[in-house]
Tab-separated table of C-alpha atoms and ligand atoms in Angstrom:
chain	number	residue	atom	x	y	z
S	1	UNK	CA	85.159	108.441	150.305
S	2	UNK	CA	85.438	107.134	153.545
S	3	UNK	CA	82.255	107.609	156.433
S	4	UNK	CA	82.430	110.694	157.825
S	5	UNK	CA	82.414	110.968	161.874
S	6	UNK	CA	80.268	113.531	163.017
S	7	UNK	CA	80.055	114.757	166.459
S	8	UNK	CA	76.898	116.618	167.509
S	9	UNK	CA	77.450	120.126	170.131
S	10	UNK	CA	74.478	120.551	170.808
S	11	UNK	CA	72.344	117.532	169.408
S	12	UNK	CA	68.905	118.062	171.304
S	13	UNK	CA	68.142	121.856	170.395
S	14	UNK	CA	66.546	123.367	166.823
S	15	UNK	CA	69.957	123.018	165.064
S	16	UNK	CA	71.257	119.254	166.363
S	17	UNK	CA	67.990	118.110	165.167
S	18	UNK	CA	68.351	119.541	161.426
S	19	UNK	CA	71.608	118.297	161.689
S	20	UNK	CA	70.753	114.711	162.374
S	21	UNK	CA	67.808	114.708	159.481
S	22	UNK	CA	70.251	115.800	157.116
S	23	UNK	CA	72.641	112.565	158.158
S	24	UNK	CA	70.039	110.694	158.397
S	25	UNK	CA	69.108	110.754	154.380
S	26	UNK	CA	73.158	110.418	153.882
S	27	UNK	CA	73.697	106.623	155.669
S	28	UNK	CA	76.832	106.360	153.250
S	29	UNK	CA	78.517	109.686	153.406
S	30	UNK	CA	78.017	110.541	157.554
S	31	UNK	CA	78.097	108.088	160.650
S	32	UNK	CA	77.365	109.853	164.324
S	33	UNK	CA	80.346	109.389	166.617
S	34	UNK	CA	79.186	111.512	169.798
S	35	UNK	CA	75.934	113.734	171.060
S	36	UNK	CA	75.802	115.759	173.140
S	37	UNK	CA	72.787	117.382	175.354
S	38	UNK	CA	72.470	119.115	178.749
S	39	UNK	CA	68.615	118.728	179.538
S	40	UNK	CA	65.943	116.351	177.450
S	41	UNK	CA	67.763	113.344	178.286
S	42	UNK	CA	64.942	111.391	177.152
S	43	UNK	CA	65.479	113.250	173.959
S	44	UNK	CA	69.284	112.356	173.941
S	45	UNK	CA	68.002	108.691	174.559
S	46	UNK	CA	66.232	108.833	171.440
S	47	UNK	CA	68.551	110.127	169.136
S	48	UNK	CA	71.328	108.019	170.488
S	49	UNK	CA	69.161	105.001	169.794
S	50	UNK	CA	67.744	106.143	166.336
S	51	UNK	CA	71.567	107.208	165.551
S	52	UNK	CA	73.801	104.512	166.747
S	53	UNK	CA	76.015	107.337	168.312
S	54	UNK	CA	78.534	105.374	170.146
S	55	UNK	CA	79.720	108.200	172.806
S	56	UNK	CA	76.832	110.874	174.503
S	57	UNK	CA	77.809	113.630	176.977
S	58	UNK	CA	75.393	114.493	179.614
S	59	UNK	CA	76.022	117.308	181.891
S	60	UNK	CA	76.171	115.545	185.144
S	61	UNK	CA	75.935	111.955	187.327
S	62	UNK	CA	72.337	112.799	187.806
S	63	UNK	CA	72.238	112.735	183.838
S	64	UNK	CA	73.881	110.107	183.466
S	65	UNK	CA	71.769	107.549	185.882
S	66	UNK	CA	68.883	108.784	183.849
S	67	UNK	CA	70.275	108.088	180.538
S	68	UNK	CA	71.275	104.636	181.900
S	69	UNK	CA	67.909	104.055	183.240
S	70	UNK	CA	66.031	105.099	180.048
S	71	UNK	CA	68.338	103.246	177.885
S	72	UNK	CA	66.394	100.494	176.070
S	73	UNK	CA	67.494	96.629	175.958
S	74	UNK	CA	68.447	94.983	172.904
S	75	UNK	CA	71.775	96.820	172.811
S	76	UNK	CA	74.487	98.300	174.562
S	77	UNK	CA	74.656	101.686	176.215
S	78	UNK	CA	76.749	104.267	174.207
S	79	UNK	CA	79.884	105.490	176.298
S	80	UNK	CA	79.061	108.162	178.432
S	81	UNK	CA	80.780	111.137	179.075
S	82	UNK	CA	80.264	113.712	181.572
S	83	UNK	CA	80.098	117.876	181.668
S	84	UNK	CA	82.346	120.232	179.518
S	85	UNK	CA	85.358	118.157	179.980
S	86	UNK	CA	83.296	115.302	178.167
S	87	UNK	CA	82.095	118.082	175.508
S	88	UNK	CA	86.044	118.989	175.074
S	89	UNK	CA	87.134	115.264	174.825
S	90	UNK	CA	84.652	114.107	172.137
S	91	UNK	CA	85.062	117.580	170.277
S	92	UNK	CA	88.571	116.544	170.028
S	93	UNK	CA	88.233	113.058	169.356
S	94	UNK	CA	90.603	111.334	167.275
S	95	UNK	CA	87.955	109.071	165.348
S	96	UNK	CA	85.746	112.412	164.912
S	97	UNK	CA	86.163	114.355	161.325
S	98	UNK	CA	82.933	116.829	161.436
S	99	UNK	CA	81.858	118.726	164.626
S	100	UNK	CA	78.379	120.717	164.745
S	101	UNK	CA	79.130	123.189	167.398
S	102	UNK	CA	75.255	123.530	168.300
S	103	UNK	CA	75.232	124.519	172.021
S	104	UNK	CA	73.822	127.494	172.668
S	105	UNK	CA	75.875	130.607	173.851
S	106	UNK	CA	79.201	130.990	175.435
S	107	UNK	CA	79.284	127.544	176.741
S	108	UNK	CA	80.413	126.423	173.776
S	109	UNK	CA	83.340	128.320	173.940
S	110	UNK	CA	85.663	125.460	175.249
S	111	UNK	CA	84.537	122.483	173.091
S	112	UNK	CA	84.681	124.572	170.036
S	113	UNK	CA	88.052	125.312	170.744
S	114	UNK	CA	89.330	121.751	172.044
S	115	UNK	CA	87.679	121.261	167.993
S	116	UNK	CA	90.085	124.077	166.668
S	117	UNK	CA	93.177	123.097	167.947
S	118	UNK	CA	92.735	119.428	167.033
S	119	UNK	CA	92.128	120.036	163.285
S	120	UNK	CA	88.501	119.242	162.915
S	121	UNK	CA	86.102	120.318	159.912
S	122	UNK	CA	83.729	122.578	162.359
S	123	UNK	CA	80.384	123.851	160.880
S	124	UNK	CA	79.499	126.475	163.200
S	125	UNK	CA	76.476	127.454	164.184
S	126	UNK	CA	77.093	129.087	167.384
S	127	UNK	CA	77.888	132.358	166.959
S	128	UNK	CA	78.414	133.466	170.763
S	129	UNK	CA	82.142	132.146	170.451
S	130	UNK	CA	83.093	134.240	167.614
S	131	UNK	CA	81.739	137.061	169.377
S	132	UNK	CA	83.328	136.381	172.448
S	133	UNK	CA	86.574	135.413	171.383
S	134	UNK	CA	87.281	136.871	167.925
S	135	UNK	CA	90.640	137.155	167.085
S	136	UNK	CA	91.493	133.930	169.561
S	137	UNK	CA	89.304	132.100	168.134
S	138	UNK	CA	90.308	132.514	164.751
S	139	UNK	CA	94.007	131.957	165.853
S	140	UNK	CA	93.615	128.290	167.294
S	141	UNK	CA	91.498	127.447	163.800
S	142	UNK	CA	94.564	128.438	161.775
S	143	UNK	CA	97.068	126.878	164.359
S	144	UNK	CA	95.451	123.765	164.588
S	145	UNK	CA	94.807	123.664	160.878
S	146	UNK	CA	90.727	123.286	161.313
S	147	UNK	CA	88.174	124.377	158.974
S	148	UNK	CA	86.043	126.778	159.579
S	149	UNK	CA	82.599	126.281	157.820
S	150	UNK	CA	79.662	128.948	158.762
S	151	UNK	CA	76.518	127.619	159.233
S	152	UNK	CA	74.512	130.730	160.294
S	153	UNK	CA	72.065	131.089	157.744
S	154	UNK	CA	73.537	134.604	156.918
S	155	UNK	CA	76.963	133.738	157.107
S	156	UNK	CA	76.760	130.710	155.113
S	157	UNK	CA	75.123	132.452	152.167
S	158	UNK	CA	77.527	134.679	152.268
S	159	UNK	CA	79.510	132.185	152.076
S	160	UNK	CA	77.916	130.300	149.178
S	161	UNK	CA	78.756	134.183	147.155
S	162	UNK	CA	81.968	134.532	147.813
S	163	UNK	CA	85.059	134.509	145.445
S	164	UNK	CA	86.013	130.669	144.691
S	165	UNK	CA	89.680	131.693	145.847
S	166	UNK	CA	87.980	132.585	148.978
S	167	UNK	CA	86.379	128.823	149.512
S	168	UNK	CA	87.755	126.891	152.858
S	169	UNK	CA	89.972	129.892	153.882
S	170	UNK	CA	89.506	132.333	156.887
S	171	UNK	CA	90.885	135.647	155.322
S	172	UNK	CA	92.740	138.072	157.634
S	173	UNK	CA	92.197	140.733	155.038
S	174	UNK	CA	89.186	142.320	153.347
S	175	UNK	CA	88.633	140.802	149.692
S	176	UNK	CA	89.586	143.649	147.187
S	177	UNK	CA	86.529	143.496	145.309
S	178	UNK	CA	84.244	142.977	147.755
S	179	UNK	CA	82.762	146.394	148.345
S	180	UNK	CA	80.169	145.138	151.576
S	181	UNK	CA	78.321	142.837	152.914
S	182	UNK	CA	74.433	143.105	152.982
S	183	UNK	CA	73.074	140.734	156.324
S	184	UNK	CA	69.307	140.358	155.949
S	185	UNK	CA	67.233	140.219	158.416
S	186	UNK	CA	63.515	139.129	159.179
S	187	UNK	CA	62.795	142.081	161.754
S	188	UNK	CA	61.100	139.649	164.107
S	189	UNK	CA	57.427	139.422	165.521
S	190	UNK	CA	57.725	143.033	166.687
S	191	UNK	CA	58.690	145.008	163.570
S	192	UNK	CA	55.356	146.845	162.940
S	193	UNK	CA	54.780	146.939	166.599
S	194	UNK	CA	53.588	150.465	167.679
S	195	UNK	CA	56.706	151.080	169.658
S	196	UNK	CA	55.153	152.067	172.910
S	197	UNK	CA	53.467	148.564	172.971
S	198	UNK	CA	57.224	147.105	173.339
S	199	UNK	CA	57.120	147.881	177.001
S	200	UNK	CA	54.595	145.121	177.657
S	201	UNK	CA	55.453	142.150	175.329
S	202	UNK	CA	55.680	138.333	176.981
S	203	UNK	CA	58.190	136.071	176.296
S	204	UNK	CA	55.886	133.944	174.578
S	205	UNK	CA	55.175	136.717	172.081
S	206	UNK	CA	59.251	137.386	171.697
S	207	UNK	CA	59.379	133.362	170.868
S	208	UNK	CA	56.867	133.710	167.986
S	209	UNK	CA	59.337	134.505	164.893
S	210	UNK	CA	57.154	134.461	162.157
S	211	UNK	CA	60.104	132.885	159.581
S	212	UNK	CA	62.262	130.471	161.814
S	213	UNK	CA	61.730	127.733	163.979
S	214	UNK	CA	64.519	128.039	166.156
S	215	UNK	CA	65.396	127.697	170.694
S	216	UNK	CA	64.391	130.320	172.844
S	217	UNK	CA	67.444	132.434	172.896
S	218	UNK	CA	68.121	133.598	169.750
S	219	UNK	CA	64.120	133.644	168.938
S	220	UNK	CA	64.461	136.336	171.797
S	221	UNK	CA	67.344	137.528	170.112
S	222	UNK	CA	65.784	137.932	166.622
S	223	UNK	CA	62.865	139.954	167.977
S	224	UNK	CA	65.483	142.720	169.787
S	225	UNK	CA	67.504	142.030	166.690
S	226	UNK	CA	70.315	141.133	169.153
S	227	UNK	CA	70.607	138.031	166.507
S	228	UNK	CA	71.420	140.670	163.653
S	229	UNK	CA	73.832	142.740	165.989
S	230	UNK	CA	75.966	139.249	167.305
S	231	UNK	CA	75.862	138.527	163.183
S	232	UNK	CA	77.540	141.508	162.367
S	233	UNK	CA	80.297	140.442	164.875
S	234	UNK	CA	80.518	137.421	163.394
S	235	UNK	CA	80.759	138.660	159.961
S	236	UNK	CA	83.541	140.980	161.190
S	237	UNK	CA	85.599	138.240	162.309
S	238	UNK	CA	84.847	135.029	159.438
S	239	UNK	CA	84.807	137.674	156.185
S	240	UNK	CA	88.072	139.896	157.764
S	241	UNK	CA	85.160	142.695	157.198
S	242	UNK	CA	85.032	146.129	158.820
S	243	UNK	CA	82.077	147.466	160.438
S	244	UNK	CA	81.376	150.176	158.088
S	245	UNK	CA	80.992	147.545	155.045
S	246	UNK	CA	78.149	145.409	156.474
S	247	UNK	CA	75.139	146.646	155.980
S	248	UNK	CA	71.850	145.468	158.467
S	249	UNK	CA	68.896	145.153	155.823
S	250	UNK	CA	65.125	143.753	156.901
S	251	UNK	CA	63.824	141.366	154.381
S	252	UNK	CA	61.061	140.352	156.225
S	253	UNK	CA	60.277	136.941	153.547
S	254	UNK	CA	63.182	135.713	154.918
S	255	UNK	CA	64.138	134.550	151.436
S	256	UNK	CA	67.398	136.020	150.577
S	257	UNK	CA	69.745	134.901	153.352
S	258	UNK	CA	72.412	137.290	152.903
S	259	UNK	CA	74.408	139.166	150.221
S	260	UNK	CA	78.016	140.161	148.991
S	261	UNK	CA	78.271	143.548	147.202
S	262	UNK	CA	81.550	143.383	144.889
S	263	UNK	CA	82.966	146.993	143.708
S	264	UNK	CA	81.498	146.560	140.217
S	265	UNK	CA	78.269	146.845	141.779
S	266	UNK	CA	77.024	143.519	141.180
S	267	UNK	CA	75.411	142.274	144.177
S	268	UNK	CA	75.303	138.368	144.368
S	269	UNK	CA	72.811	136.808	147.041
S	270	UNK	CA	71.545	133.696	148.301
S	271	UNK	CA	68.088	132.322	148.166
S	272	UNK	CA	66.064	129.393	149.343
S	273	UNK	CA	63.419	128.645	151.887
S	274	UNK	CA	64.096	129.519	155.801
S	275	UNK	CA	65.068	126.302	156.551
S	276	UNK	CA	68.385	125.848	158.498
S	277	UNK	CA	68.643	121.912	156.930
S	278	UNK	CA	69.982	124.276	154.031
S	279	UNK	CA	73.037	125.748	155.134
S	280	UNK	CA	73.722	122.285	157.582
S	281	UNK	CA	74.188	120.201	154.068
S	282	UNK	CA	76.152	122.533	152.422
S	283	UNK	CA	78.616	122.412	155.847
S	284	UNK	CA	78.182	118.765	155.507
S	285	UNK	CA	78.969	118.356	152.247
S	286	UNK	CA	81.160	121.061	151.264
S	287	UNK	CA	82.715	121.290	149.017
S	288	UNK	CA	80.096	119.026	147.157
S	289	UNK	CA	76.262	119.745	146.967
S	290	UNK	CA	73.997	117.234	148.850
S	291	UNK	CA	70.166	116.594	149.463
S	292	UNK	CA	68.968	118.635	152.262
S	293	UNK	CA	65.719	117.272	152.266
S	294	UNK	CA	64.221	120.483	151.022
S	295	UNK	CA	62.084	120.424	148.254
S	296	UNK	CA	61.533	123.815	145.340
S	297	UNK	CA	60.887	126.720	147.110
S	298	UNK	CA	57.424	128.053	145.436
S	299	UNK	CA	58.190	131.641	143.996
S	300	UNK	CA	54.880	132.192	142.716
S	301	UNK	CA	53.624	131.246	146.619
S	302	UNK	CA	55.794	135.554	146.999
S	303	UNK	CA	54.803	137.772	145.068
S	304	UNK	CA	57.509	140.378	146.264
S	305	UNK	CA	60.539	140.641	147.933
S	306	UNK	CA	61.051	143.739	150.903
S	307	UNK	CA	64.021	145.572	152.483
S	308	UNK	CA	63.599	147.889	154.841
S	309	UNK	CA	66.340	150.100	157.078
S	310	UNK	CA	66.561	148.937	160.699
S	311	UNK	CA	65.216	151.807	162.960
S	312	UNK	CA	67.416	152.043	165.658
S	313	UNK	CA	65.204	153.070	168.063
S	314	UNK	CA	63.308	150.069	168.015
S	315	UNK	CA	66.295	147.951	167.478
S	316	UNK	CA	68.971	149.571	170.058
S	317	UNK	CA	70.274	145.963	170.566
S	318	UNK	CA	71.831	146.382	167.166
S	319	UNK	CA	73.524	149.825	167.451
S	320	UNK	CA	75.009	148.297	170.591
S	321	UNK	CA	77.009	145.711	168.407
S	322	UNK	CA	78.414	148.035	166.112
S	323	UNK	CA	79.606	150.586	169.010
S	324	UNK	CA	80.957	147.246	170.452
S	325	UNK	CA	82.518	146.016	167.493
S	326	UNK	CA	84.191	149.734	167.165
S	327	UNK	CA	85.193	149.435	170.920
S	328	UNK	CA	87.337	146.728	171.900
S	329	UNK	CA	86.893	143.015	172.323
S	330	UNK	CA	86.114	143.401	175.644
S	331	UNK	CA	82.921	144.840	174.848
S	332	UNK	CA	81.942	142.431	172.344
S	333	UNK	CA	82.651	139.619	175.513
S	334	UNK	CA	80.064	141.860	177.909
S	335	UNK	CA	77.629	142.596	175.343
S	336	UNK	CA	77.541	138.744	174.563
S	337	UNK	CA	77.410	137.772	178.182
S	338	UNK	CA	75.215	140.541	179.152
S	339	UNK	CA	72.513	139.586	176.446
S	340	UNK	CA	72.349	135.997	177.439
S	341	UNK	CA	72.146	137.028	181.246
S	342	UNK	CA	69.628	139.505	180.339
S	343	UNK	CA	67.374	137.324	177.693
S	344	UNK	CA	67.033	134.413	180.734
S	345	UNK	CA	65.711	136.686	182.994
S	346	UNK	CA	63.100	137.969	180.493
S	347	UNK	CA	62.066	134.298	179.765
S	348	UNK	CA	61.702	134.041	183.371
S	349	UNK	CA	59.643	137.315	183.332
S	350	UNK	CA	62.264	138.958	185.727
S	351	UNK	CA	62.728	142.147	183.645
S	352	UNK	CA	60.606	143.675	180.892
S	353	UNK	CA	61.434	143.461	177.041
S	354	UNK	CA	63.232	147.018	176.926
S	355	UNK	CA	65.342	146.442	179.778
S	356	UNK	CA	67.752	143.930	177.324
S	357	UNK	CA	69.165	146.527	175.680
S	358	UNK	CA	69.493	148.574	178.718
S	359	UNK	CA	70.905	145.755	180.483
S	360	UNK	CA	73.321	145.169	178.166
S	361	UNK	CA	74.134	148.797	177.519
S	362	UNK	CA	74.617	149.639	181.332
S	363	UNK	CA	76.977	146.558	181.545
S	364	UNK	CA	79.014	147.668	178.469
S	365	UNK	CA	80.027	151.222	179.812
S	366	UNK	CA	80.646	149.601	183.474
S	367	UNK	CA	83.124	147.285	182.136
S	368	UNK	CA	84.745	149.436	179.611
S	369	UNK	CA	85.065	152.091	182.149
S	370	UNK	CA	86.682	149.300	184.390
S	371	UNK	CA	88.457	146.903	182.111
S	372	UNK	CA	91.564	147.790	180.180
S	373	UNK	CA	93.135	144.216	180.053
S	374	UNK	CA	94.224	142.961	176.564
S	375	UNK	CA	92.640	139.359	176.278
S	376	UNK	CA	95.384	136.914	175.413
S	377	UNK	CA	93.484	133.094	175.683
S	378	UNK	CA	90.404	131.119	176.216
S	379	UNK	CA	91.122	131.319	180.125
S	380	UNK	CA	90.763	135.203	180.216
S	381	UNK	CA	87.758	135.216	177.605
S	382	UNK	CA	85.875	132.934	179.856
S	383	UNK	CA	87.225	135.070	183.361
S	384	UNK	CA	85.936	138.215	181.724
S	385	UNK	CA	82.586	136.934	180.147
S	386	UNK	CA	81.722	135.227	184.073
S	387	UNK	CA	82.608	139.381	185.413
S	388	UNK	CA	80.207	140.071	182.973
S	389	UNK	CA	77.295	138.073	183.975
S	390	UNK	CA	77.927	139.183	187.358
S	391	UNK	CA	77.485	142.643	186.810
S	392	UNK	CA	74.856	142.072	184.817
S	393	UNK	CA	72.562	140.328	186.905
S	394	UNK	CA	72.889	143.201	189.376
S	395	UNK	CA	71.573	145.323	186.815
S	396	UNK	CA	68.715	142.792	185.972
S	397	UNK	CA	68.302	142.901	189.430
S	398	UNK	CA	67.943	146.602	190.140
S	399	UNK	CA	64.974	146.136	187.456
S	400	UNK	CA	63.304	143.787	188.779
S	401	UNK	CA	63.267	144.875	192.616
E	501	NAD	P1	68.559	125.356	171.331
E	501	NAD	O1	68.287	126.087	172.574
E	501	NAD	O2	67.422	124.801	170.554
E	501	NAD	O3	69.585	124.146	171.643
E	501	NAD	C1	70.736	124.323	172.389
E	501	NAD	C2	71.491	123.008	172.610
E	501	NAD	O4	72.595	123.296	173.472
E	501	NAD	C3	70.669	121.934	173.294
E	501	NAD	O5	71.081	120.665	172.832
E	501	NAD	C4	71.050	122.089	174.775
E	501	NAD	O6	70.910	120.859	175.511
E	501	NAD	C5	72.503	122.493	174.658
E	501	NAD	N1	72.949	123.335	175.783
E	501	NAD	C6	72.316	124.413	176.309
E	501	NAD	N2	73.033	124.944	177.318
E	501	NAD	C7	74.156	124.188	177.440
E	501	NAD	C8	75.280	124.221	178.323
E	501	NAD	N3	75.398	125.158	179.295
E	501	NAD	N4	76.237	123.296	178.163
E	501	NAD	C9	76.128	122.339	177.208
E	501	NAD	N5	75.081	122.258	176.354
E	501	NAD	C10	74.114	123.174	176.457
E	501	NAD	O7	69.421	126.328	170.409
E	501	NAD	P2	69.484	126.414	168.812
E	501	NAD	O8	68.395	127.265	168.304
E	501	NAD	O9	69.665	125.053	168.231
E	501	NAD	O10	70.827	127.244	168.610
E	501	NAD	C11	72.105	126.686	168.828
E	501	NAD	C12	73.159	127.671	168.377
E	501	NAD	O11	73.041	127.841	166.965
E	501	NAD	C13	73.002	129.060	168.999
E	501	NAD	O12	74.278	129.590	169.259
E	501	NAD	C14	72.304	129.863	167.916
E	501	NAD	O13	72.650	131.232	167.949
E	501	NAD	C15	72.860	129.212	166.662
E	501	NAD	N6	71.946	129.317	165.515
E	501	NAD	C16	70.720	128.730	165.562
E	501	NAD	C17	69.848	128.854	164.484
E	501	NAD	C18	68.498	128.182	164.493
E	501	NAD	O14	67.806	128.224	163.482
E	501	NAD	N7	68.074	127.552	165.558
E	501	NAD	C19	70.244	129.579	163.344
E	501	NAD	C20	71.503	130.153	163.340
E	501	NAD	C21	72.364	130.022	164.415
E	502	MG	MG1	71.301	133.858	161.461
């Protein structure tokens, strides 16, 4: 089989470095065309080095110098290209077959596109753009003839238990025997938290998951369980799923990654350590098995496996992602914008913990009130999802003042 060319969304953060130890053990199979960062440039320098990448995108001129300046002799500089039209150009690439959309958020929402329309094998880790743009999304995968590989812990195991007829295809229809989907979750740091304590938590304290290594926004995200509620979206829209049949559970070993529930009864799940190189080979290799660089997960290390039900109270973030999957798509766009607004300014220490889901909840009912538009493209995904921030960060700022 010929080298595979893979291009890197994303290479500097928790996922674009599992993704490059996994190619790294795989010299024969995988070759890295293009990565991309927007800060660490020293980082980017690195891994461009180490890599042999022969295209980076930076996010600016001001990158750029720096990655020139920082750019070792011996050999020559990688091409590089600049801001999201650079991130849409090397998504799109002719010589690239494998992009790892690993930016975080809805700025990945036009490079993981440019991806979809030209064909490519995308293993996608971002789950903001599926939330954001559903249906769309979906759409310029099938029109451009891509492949849509989930790497989402969840999602892929789900994945990994699905019926074989199911493999490489993006149903529009619910599986007949599949009765639901079970999503695990870890509950985060602040699932035995007296609730009244939630009020004062840092950011620092948000950032500690105690199962996953992962960036800052969707450790925030797993603590509110945000994460779980954008997962369900996500689900929705790669498994043709309703809402009512997927299930939130809390596993808090973080050892089952997800599960699929088929009308017999049967329920077929996924296991392994929390360890996202997992999921990456499997999108790497698919549809073969390759080394991951894991080694046995210990079972006699747990001695029992938990699930829990979500209390909703504690967890509001993740009743607002049904109600918004049962709304409209517009308020799966706001609740997605909202939460990102809203999680910055509690890393910043702007707002207080509970004030995300309130953020996000006040910013939901303003633009559903408001907004009755039908969203037909990218263009009026990405119009909306900026109104959305807007509003938002008047709310955030109501809070703070
Ligand atoms: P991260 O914060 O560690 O890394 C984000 C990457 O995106 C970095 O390379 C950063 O330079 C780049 N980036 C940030 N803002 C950008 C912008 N405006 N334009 C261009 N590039 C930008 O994030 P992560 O934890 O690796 O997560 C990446 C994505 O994968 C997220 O959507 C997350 O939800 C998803 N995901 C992550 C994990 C995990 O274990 N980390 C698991 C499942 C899904
Ligand atoms: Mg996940």
């Amino acid at each position: 089989m010929k080298t595979q060319q893979v291009c890197i969304l994303g290479a500097t953060g928790s996922i674009g470095r599992n993704t490059l130890e996994v190619i790294a053990l795989h010299p024969d199979k995988f070759s890295v065309y293009a990565l991309t960062a927007f800060n660490n440039i020293e980082m980017l320098v690195r891994q461009a080095w180490e890599s042999r990448a022969r295209v980076v995108v930076v996010p600016d001129d001001t990158a750029k110098r720096r990655f020139t300046t920082l750019w070792p002799e011996g050999r020559p500089l990688p091409e590089i290209r600049i801001g999201q039209e650079g991130l849409c150009s090397v998504a799109a690439d002719p010589d690239v077959d494998v992009v790892m959309a690993a930016i975080v958020g809805a700025a990945c929402l036009p490079s993981v596109f440019s991806a979809a329309e030209a064909g490519k094998r995308i293993l996608l880790a971002n789950k903001e753009a599926l939330v954001a743009a559903g249906e769309i999304f979906l759409n310029a995968v099938r029109v451009g003839s891509a492949q849509l590989l989930p790497i989402d812990s969840e999602h892929n195991a789900i994945y990994q238990c699905l019926p074989a007829e199911l493999s490489g295809v993006v149903p529009d229809q619910p599986h007949q025997s599949i009765r639901r989907l079970i999503l695990t979750a870890s509950g985060g740091p602040f699932r035995t938290l007296p609730l009244a304590e939630l009020e004062d938590v840092t950011p620092e304290q948000a950032c500690l998951h105690p199962n996953w290594v992962m960036g800052k926004k969707i450790s925030v995200d797993s603590a509110t369980m945000a994460n779980k509620g954008l997962e369900v979206i996500e689900a929705h829209w790669l498994f043709a799923m309703p809402a009512d049949k997927i299930t939130v559970v809390i596993h808090p070993q973080s050892l089952i990654h997800s599960m699929v529930e088929y009308i017999d009864g049967s329920i077929l799940s996924q296991m392994g350590a929390p360890d996202m190189r997992a999921p990456i080979a499997y999108g790497l290799g698919f549809p073969d098995r390759i080394d991951s660089g894991l080694s046995s997960l210990d079972l006699f290390a747990n001695d029992s496996l938990g699930f829990e039900r979500p209390c909703l109270q504690r967890f509001p973030a993740l009743r607002l992602a049904y109600e918004a999957l049962e709304t409209s798509q517009v308020a799966c766009v706001t609740l997605n914008a909202a939460n990102e607004v809203a999680v910055d300014k509690f890393l910043q220490n702007k707002i207080r913990y509970p004030d995300i889901a309130a953020v996000v909840e006040q910013t939901i009912d303003y633009m559903v009130g408001r907004r009755h538009t039908t969203l037909a493209g990218l263009d009026d995904v990405l119009s909306l999802d900026a109104t959305a921030r807007t509003i938002a960060k008047e709310f955030c700022f109501a809070r703070n003042a």
